[in-house]
Short mmCIF file of C-alpha atoms in Angstrom, two decimals:
data_model
loop_
_atom_site.label_atom_id
_atom_site.label_comp_id
_atom_site.label_asym_id
_atom_site.label_seq_id
_atom_site.Cartn_x
_atom_site.Cartn_y
_atom_site.Cartn_z
CA MET A 1 54.24 -60.81 105.09
CA ASN A 2 55.46 -61.34 101.56
CA GLU A 3 52.01 -62.31 100.42
CA THR A 4 50.60 -59.09 101.81
CA LYS A 5 53.31 -57.09 100.07
CA GLU A 6 52.58 -58.79 96.72
CA HIS A 7 48.89 -58.19 97.12
CA GLY A 8 49.45 -54.49 97.91
CA GLY A 9 51.62 -54.11 94.73
CA TYR A 10 48.95 -55.63 92.60
CA VAL A 11 46.27 -53.29 93.93
CA LEU A 12 48.54 -50.35 93.35
CA LYS A 13 49.17 -51.46 89.82
CA VAL A 14 45.45 -51.91 89.12
CA ARG A 15 44.82 -48.56 90.63
CA GLU A 16 47.37 -46.90 88.44
CA GLU A 17 45.99 -48.60 85.37
CA THR A 18 42.46 -47.61 86.36
CA THR A 19 43.58 -44.05 86.90
CA ARG A 20 45.19 -44.02 83.43
CA ALA A 21 42.12 -45.60 81.85
CA LEU A 22 39.94 -43.04 83.59
CA ALA A 23 42.12 -40.22 82.33
CA THR A 24 41.94 -41.66 78.82
CA LEU A 25 38.17 -41.94 79.06
CA LYS A 26 37.93 -38.38 80.33
CA SER A 27 40.06 -37.22 77.47
CA GLU A 28 37.95 -39.20 74.97
CA ASN A 29 34.82 -37.88 76.55
CA GLU A 30 36.11 -34.32 76.24
CA ARG A 31 37.00 -34.96 72.55
CA PHE A 32 33.56 -36.42 71.82
CA ARG A 33 31.91 -33.51 73.62
CA MET A 34 33.82 -31.07 71.43
CA GLN A 35 32.99 -33.04 68.31
CA LEU A 36 29.33 -33.05 69.33
CA ALA A 37 29.47 -29.31 69.87
CA ALA A 38 31.01 -28.86 66.41
CA VAL A 39 28.33 -31.09 64.86
CA GLU A 40 25.62 -29.13 66.70
CA SER A 41 27.14 -25.92 65.43
CA ASP A 42 27.29 -27.26 61.86
CA ARG A 43 23.73 -28.48 62.14
CA ALA A 44 22.55 -25.08 63.31
CA ARG A 45 24.53 -23.37 60.54
CA LEU A 46 23.13 -25.74 57.89
CA HIS A 47 19.64 -25.26 59.21
CA GLN A 48 20.06 -21.51 58.94
CA GLU A 49 21.48 -21.91 55.44
CA LYS A 50 18.52 -24.09 54.52
CA LEU A 51 16.15 -21.39 55.79
CA ASN A 52 18.07 -18.79 53.82
CA VAL A 53 17.93 -20.89 50.65
CA GLN A 54 14.20 -21.49 51.16
CA GLU A 55 13.66 -17.76 51.64
CA GLN A 56 15.74 -17.02 48.53
CA LEU A 57 13.75 -19.65 46.65
CA MET A 58 10.50 -18.00 47.70
CA ILE A 59 11.80 -14.61 46.58
CA THR A 60 12.99 -16.08 43.27
CA ARG A 61 9.65 -17.83 42.81
CA ASP A 62 7.76 -14.59 43.46
CA HIS A 63 10.07 -12.77 41.09
CA LEU A 64 9.57 -15.46 38.45
CA THR A 65 5.79 -15.32 38.88
CA ARG A 66 5.89 -11.54 38.49
CA SER A 67 8.16 -11.90 35.46
CA VAL A 68 5.79 -14.43 33.85
CA ASP A 69 2.85 -12.08 34.56
CA ASP A 70 4.82 -9.14 33.14
CA HIS A 71 5.76 -11.20 30.09
CA SER A 72 2.15 -12.25 29.50
CA SER A 73 1.08 -8.64 29.90
CA LEU A 74 3.76 -7.49 27.45
CA VAL A 75 2.75 -10.18 24.95
CA ARG A 76 -0.89 -9.03 25.26
CA ARG A 77 0.16 -5.40 24.81
CA LEU A 78 2.34 -6.35 21.85
CA MET A 79 -0.59 -8.15 20.26
CA ASP A 80 -2.77 -5.11 20.92
CA VAL A 81 -0.15 -2.86 19.36
CA GLU A 82 0.15 -5.20 16.36
CA ARG A 83 -3.65 -5.21 15.94
CA GLU A 84 -3.68 -1.41 16.23
CA ASN A 85 -0.82 -1.22 13.77
CA GLU A 86 -2.72 -3.39 11.28
CA ARG A 87 -5.84 -1.27 11.78
CA VAL A 88 -3.92 1.97 11.20
CA ALA A 89 -2.14 0.46 8.17
CA GLY A 90 -5.55 -0.53 6.79
CA GLN A 91 -6.90 2.96 7.46
CA PHE A 92 -3.81 4.47 5.84
CA LEU A 93 -4.35 2.29 2.77
CA ASP A 94 -8.04 3.27 2.67
CA ILE A 95 -7.11 6.94 2.90
CA GLU A 96 -4.54 6.57 0.13
CA THR A 97 -7.13 4.80 -2.03
CA GLN A 98 -9.69 7.51 -1.28
CA ASN A 99 -7.11 10.19 -2.10
CA ALA A 100 -6.29 8.46 -5.37
CA ASN A 101 -10.01 8.17 -6.20
CA LEU A 102 -10.58 11.82 -5.31
CA ALA A 103 -7.58 12.72 -7.48
CA ASN A 104 -9.26 10.91 -10.40
CA LEU A 105 -12.56 12.71 -9.81
CA TYR A 106 -10.83 16.08 -9.39
CA VAL A 107 -8.85 15.63 -12.61
CA ALA A 108 -11.97 14.56 -14.50
CA SER A 109 -13.98 17.51 -13.18
CA TYR A 110 -11.12 19.94 -13.83
CA GLN A 111 -10.71 18.71 -17.39
CA LEU A 112 -14.44 18.90 -18.12
CA HIS A 113 -14.65 22.52 -16.99
CA GLY A 114 -11.24 23.64 -18.14
CA SER A 115 -12.33 24.97 -21.51
CA LEU A 116 -15.18 26.51 -23.50
CA ASP A 117 -13.94 24.94 -26.72
CA ARG A 118 -16.19 22.10 -27.86
CA ASP A 119 -13.38 20.02 -29.39
CA GLU A 120 -11.33 20.33 -26.20
CA ILE A 121 -14.28 19.17 -24.09
CA VAL A 122 -14.90 16.19 -26.37
CA ALA A 123 -11.16 15.40 -26.15
CA ALA A 124 -11.34 15.69 -22.35
CA ILE A 125 -14.29 13.25 -22.24
CA ARG A 126 -12.30 10.87 -24.49
CA GLU A 127 -9.27 11.09 -22.20
CA ILE A 128 -11.38 10.47 -19.09
CA VAL A 129 -13.01 7.41 -20.65
CA ILE A 130 -9.71 6.00 -21.98
CA ASN A 131 -7.25 6.88 -19.21
CA LEU A 132 -9.33 7.06 -16.05
CA ILE A 133 -12.05 4.45 -16.69
CA GLY A 134 -9.93 2.26 -18.98
CA CYS A 135 -12.20 1.74 -21.98
CA GLU A 136 -10.86 0.80 -25.40
CA ASP A 137 -14.08 0.87 -27.43
CA PHE A 138 -16.59 3.64 -26.82
CA GLY A 139 -18.72 6.33 -28.41
CA ILE A 140 -19.76 9.81 -27.31
CA TYR A 141 -23.14 10.74 -28.76
CA GLU A 142 -24.70 14.21 -28.86
CA ARG A 143 -28.32 15.13 -29.42
CA VAL A 144 -28.99 16.64 -32.85
CA ASP A 145 -30.44 20.09 -31.99
CA ASP A 146 -34.02 19.60 -30.77
CA GLU A 147 -34.58 16.34 -32.65
CA GLU A 148 -34.86 13.03 -30.91
CA LYS A 149 -31.71 11.76 -32.54
CA LEU A 150 -28.10 11.25 -31.51
CA ARG A 151 -24.95 11.57 -33.58
CA LEU A 152 -21.44 10.32 -32.80
CA ILE A 153 -19.05 13.14 -31.92
CA GLY A 154 -16.20 11.27 -30.25
CA TRP A 155 -15.09 7.66 -30.26
CA PHE A 156 -12.28 5.17 -29.89
CA ASP A 157 -12.19 1.95 -31.89
CA VAL A 158 -15.96 2.08 -32.22
CA SER A 159 -17.63 -0.16 -34.85
CA PRO A 160 -18.87 1.64 -38.01
CA GLU A 161 -22.58 0.88 -37.40
CA SER A 162 -22.38 2.72 -34.13
CA SER A 163 -21.45 5.92 -35.95
CA GLN A 164 -24.83 6.22 -37.71
CA LEU A 165 -27.54 8.52 -36.41
CA ILE A 166 -29.40 6.84 -33.60
CA SER A 167 -33.04 7.64 -32.88
CA PHE A 168 -34.29 7.93 -29.31
CA GLY A 169 -35.53 4.52 -28.22
CA GLU A 170 -33.42 2.68 -30.79
CA GLY A 171 -31.10 0.08 -29.31
CA ILE A 172 -29.52 0.48 -25.91
CA VAL A 173 -28.00 3.90 -26.63
CA GLY A 174 -31.33 5.19 -27.95
CA ARG A 175 -33.16 3.70 -24.96
CA VAL A 176 -30.84 5.47 -22.53
CA ALA A 177 -31.44 8.75 -24.42
CA ALA A 178 -35.22 8.22 -24.34
CA THR A 179 -35.47 7.25 -20.67
CA GLY A 180 -32.60 9.29 -19.22
CA GLU A 181 -31.69 6.19 -17.19
CA ALA A 182 -28.17 4.74 -17.27
CA ILE A 183 -27.68 1.08 -18.18
CA ILE A 184 -24.81 -0.89 -16.68
CA ASP A 185 -24.13 -4.40 -17.97
CA GLU A 186 -20.73 -5.44 -16.63
CA HIS A 187 -20.98 -8.89 -18.19
CA GLY A 188 -21.39 -7.20 -21.58
CA ARG A 189 -24.13 -9.64 -22.69
CA SER A 190 -25.92 -6.74 -24.41
CA GLY A 191 -22.76 -5.66 -26.24
CA ILE A 192 -22.50 -2.57 -24.05
CA VAL A 193 -20.76 -2.41 -20.68
CA ALA A 194 -22.35 0.90 -19.72
CA ALA A 195 -24.39 3.67 -21.32
CA VAL A 196 -24.99 6.88 -19.39
CA PRO A 197 -27.11 9.86 -20.38
CA LEU A 198 -25.59 13.34 -20.45
CA SER A 199 -28.34 15.51 -18.99
CA VAL A 200 -28.80 19.21 -18.37
CA ASN A 201 -31.81 20.17 -16.25
CA GLY A 202 -33.47 16.82 -16.95
CA ARG A 203 -33.07 17.12 -20.72
CA VAL A 204 -30.89 14.42 -22.29
CA GLY A 205 -28.30 16.11 -24.50
CA GLY A 206 -26.21 13.05 -25.26
CA VAL A 207 -25.06 9.57 -24.26
CA ILE A 208 -21.69 8.02 -23.53
CA ALA A 209 -21.58 4.32 -24.40
CA LEU A 210 -18.77 2.03 -23.28
CA PHE A 211 -18.63 -1.06 -25.50
CA ARG A 212 -15.50 -2.79 -24.23
CA LEU A 213 -13.15 -2.18 -21.31
CA LEU A 214 -9.39 -2.79 -21.40
CA PRO A 215 -8.56 -6.52 -20.94
CA GLN A 216 -6.91 -5.93 -17.54
CA LYS A 217 -10.23 -4.54 -16.24
CA GLY A 218 -11.92 -7.85 -16.98
CA ASN A 219 -15.14 -6.05 -18.00
CA SER A 220 -15.63 -5.13 -14.37
CA LEU A 221 -16.50 -1.61 -13.29
CA GLU A 222 -15.09 -0.59 -9.93
CA ARG A 223 -16.67 1.84 -7.48
CA LEU A 224 -14.49 4.62 -8.85
CA ASP A 225 -15.65 3.84 -12.41
CA HIS A 226 -19.27 4.23 -11.30
CA GLU A 227 -18.40 7.55 -9.68
CA LEU A 228 -16.60 8.71 -12.82
CA LEU A 229 -19.62 7.70 -14.92
CA ASN A 230 -21.91 9.62 -12.55
CA LEU A 231 -19.61 12.61 -12.82
CA LEU A 232 -19.62 12.37 -16.62
CA ALA A 233 -23.41 12.06 -16.63
CA SER A 234 -23.84 15.21 -14.57
CA GLN A 235 -20.88 17.32 -15.75
CA ALA A 236 -20.08 16.35 -19.34
CA GLY A 237 -23.55 17.34 -20.53
CA ILE A 238 -23.24 20.71 -18.79
CA ALA A 239 -19.74 21.20 -20.22
CA LEU A 240 -20.95 20.48 -23.77
CA TYR A 241 -24.01 22.70 -23.24
CA SER A 242 -21.74 25.53 -22.00
CA THR A 243 -19.56 25.27 -25.09
CA ALA A 244 -22.69 25.52 -27.27
CA LEU A 245 -23.89 28.59 -25.33
CA HIS A 246 -20.45 30.14 -25.56
CA ALA A 247 -20.26 29.49 -29.30
CA ASP A 248 -23.75 30.97 -29.72
CA ALA A 249 -22.88 34.04 -27.65
CA THR A 250 -19.64 34.51 -29.59
CA ARG A 251 -21.54 34.24 -32.89
CA ARG A 252 -24.21 36.74 -31.75
CA ARG A 253 -21.53 39.16 -30.55
CA ALA A 254 -19.77 38.85 -33.89
CA GLU A 255 -23.07 39.44 -35.74
CA GLY A 256 -23.81 42.44 -33.49
CA ALA A 257 -20.41 43.87 -34.24
CA LEU A 258 -21.20 43.68 -37.95
CA MET B 1 16.93 15.58 3.41
CA SER B 2 16.22 16.65 -0.18
CA LYS B 3 13.08 15.42 -1.85
CA LYS B 4 13.42 12.71 -4.47
CA LYS B 5 12.67 13.77 -8.02
CA ILE B 6 10.29 11.87 -10.30
CA LEU B 7 9.97 12.45 -14.04
CA LEU B 8 6.46 11.78 -15.35
CA VAL B 9 6.19 11.20 -19.09
CA ASP B 10 2.83 11.04 -20.86
CA ASP B 11 1.20 12.80 -23.80
CA SER B 12 -2.16 12.69 -22.01
CA VAL B 13 -2.74 15.80 -19.89
CA THR B 14 -5.35 13.87 -17.91
CA THR B 15 -2.94 11.06 -17.01
CA LEU B 16 -0.12 13.49 -16.16
CA MET B 17 -2.46 15.48 -13.94
CA MET B 18 -3.75 12.34 -12.22
CA GLU B 19 -0.20 11.07 -11.58
CA GLN B 20 0.80 14.48 -10.22
CA MET B 21 -2.24 14.55 -7.93
CA VAL B 22 -1.37 11.12 -6.50
CA LEU B 23 2.32 11.97 -6.00
CA ARG B 24 1.74 15.54 -4.82
CA GLY B 25 0.85 14.45 -1.29
CA GLN B 26 4.16 12.58 -1.02
CA PRO B 27 7.65 13.97 -0.41
CA TYR B 28 8.59 14.08 -4.11
CA ASN B 29 9.50 16.77 -6.60
CA VAL B 30 7.72 16.11 -9.87
CA VAL B 31 8.79 17.18 -13.35
CA THR B 32 6.92 16.29 -16.54
CA ALA B 33 7.57 15.55 -20.21
CA LYS B 34 5.06 15.04 -23.02
CA ASN B 35 6.86 12.58 -25.28
CA GLY B 36 9.78 10.17 -25.41
CA GLU B 37 12.23 12.62 -26.95
CA GLU B 38 11.54 15.17 -24.23
CA ALA B 39 11.88 12.39 -21.65
CA VAL B 40 15.36 11.42 -22.89
CA ARG B 41 16.45 15.07 -22.81
CA MET B 42 14.98 15.77 -19.40
CA SER B 43 16.29 12.57 -17.83
CA GLU B 44 19.83 13.75 -18.60
CA ALA B 45 19.19 17.37 -17.59
CA GLU B 46 17.21 16.67 -14.41
CA LEU B 47 18.74 13.31 -13.36
CA PRO B 48 15.52 12.19 -11.64
CA ASP B 49 15.46 9.41 -9.04
CA LEU B 50 12.71 7.61 -10.96
CA ILE B 51 10.93 7.84 -14.32
CA LEU B 52 7.29 6.96 -14.97
CA LEU B 53 7.18 6.39 -18.71
CA ASP B 54 4.09 5.97 -20.88
CA VAL B 55 4.42 3.56 -23.83
CA MET B 56 2.15 5.04 -26.48
CA MET B 57 3.34 8.58 -27.24
CA PRO B 58 3.93 10.74 -30.29
CA VAL B 59 7.45 11.70 -31.56
CA MET B 60 9.13 8.82 -29.69
CA ASN B 61 7.38 5.96 -27.90
CA GLY B 62 8.20 4.81 -24.37
CA PHE B 63 10.13 1.66 -25.43
CA GLU B 64 12.56 3.68 -27.57
CA ALA B 65 12.90 6.37 -24.91
CA CYS B 66 13.67 3.67 -22.32
CA ARG B 67 16.37 2.14 -24.56
CA ARG B 68 18.02 5.54 -25.06
CA ILE B 69 17.94 6.35 -21.36
CA ARG B 70 19.65 3.01 -20.69
CA GLN B 71 22.32 3.75 -23.33
CA ASN B 72 23.37 6.94 -21.57
CA LEU B 73 25.95 6.43 -18.80
CA ALA B 74 24.51 9.33 -16.84
CA THR B 75 20.99 7.90 -16.79
CA LEU B 76 21.33 4.14 -17.14
CA GLN B 77 20.80 3.47 -13.41
CA ILE B 78 17.58 5.48 -13.08
CA PRO B 79 14.65 3.14 -12.22
CA ILE B 80 11.93 3.21 -14.88
CA ILE B 81 8.28 2.19 -14.51
CA MET B 82 6.52 1.71 -17.85
CA VAL B 83 2.87 2.70 -18.10
CA THR B 84 1.14 0.42 -20.57
CA THR B 85 -2.42 0.69 -21.81
CA ARG B 86 -2.59 -3.03 -22.40
CA GLY B 87 -1.13 -5.43 -19.89
CA GLU B 88 -0.55 -8.15 -22.45
CA GLU B 89 2.61 -10.19 -22.30
CA ASN B 90 4.12 -8.75 -25.53
CA SER B 91 3.90 -5.22 -24.24
CA VAL B 92 5.35 -6.15 -20.86
CA GLU B 93 8.09 -8.27 -22.44
CA THR B 94 9.11 -5.47 -24.82
CA GLY B 95 9.16 -3.10 -21.86
CA PHE B 96 11.54 -5.29 -19.87
CA GLU B 97 13.70 -5.87 -22.98
CA SER B 98 14.03 -2.13 -23.42
CA GLY B 99 15.29 -1.89 -19.84
CA CYS B 100 12.38 -0.92 -17.60
CA ASN B 101 12.36 -2.10 -13.98
CA ASP B 102 8.62 -2.51 -13.54
CA TYR B 103 5.32 -1.67 -15.22
CA ILE B 104 1.79 -0.63 -14.41
CA THR B 105 -1.28 -0.69 -16.60
CA LYS B 106 -3.83 2.00 -17.32
CA PRO B 107 -6.13 3.08 -15.86
CA ILE B 108 -3.57 3.87 -13.20
CA ASN B 109 -4.45 2.70 -9.72
CA GLY B 110 -3.09 5.38 -7.36
CA THR B 111 -2.29 2.96 -4.55
CA GLU B 112 -0.49 0.55 -6.88
CA LEU B 113 1.46 3.46 -8.36
CA LEU B 114 2.60 4.65 -4.92
CA THR B 115 3.56 1.11 -3.88
CA LYS B 116 5.73 0.57 -6.96
CA VAL B 117 7.29 4.04 -6.75
CA ARG B 118 8.19 3.53 -3.08
CA ALA B 119 9.59 0.06 -3.75
CA LEU B 120 11.87 1.28 -6.55
CA LEU B 121 12.99 4.28 -4.49
CA GLY B 122 13.90 1.89 -1.65
CA GLU B 123 11.41 3.41 0.78
#
């Protein structure tokens, strides 16, 4: 009887302990289940965040690509604008140079036709040769009436032998007078940089000879100098011829009045 | 904005006319004098923003005119460009000693003239 009682107590005790252990396990199980749920939730949240970050990254990458394209396009446009700017600056400089050259030609032409006084015209030719062409040794020769000879009527620092009468065909000046063709020798090997005929209707009425240019010109004639020489060749002769006609007309009028 | 005034000084009518033609297309008022004495007088009367001064002139040459302009309190700050016929060192040196700011040589190159004028006028 006692043995049975002891045995029953033991079973009861084991049962109680088992019940407690089961309760503990259930509780643990419930805790783990909740932890697992939290982990699942975190995992889902992180996954979503990862997707969001990836999407943001894609957007940023697209934006960056567009920005790089825009930047390249802007750099190309800037280079185009710079090239255009350089081209316009070059054109502006060309126009200013052309304006300055035209100013020279206008002044020369204006001075040549600004008077009917022979001395003033000779002075104007002198000024053009000195100040616009830049010559420091030159002679202006005029035909002696209908003879084939030239005499010096204007000069600057010219050598004495150049002031003698020069026959047509004699030396470079005489050759220019005889042929009516200009001679340009920028290296000055012939002793003359340039000699141009002053013609009126194909008849040579004089010659302008440039013997030495100013040192800063380096004996080099620029395009403008050639144009000024052409202008002198065509207009200075006419200007001198006009002064002669005017003087003749004035003399005849004075004689008529007597 | 008022136009800047430039005093051109040269005894050569051709050079004066050429300088005027080059500067006429720009926003400047131009006044002229025919010798150094006139230049000194006009620089004080007109108070130009810049003077373009030829060296070889009758009555008073450009070097002397430049010195006198620099001696006058009213005109000593005016920038002066000397116009020399010869670009040799002596001429240039004398020009700077007399107080000029820059120089150009004849025959005047219009583009060079405009560049130097603009530089001295701070444009």
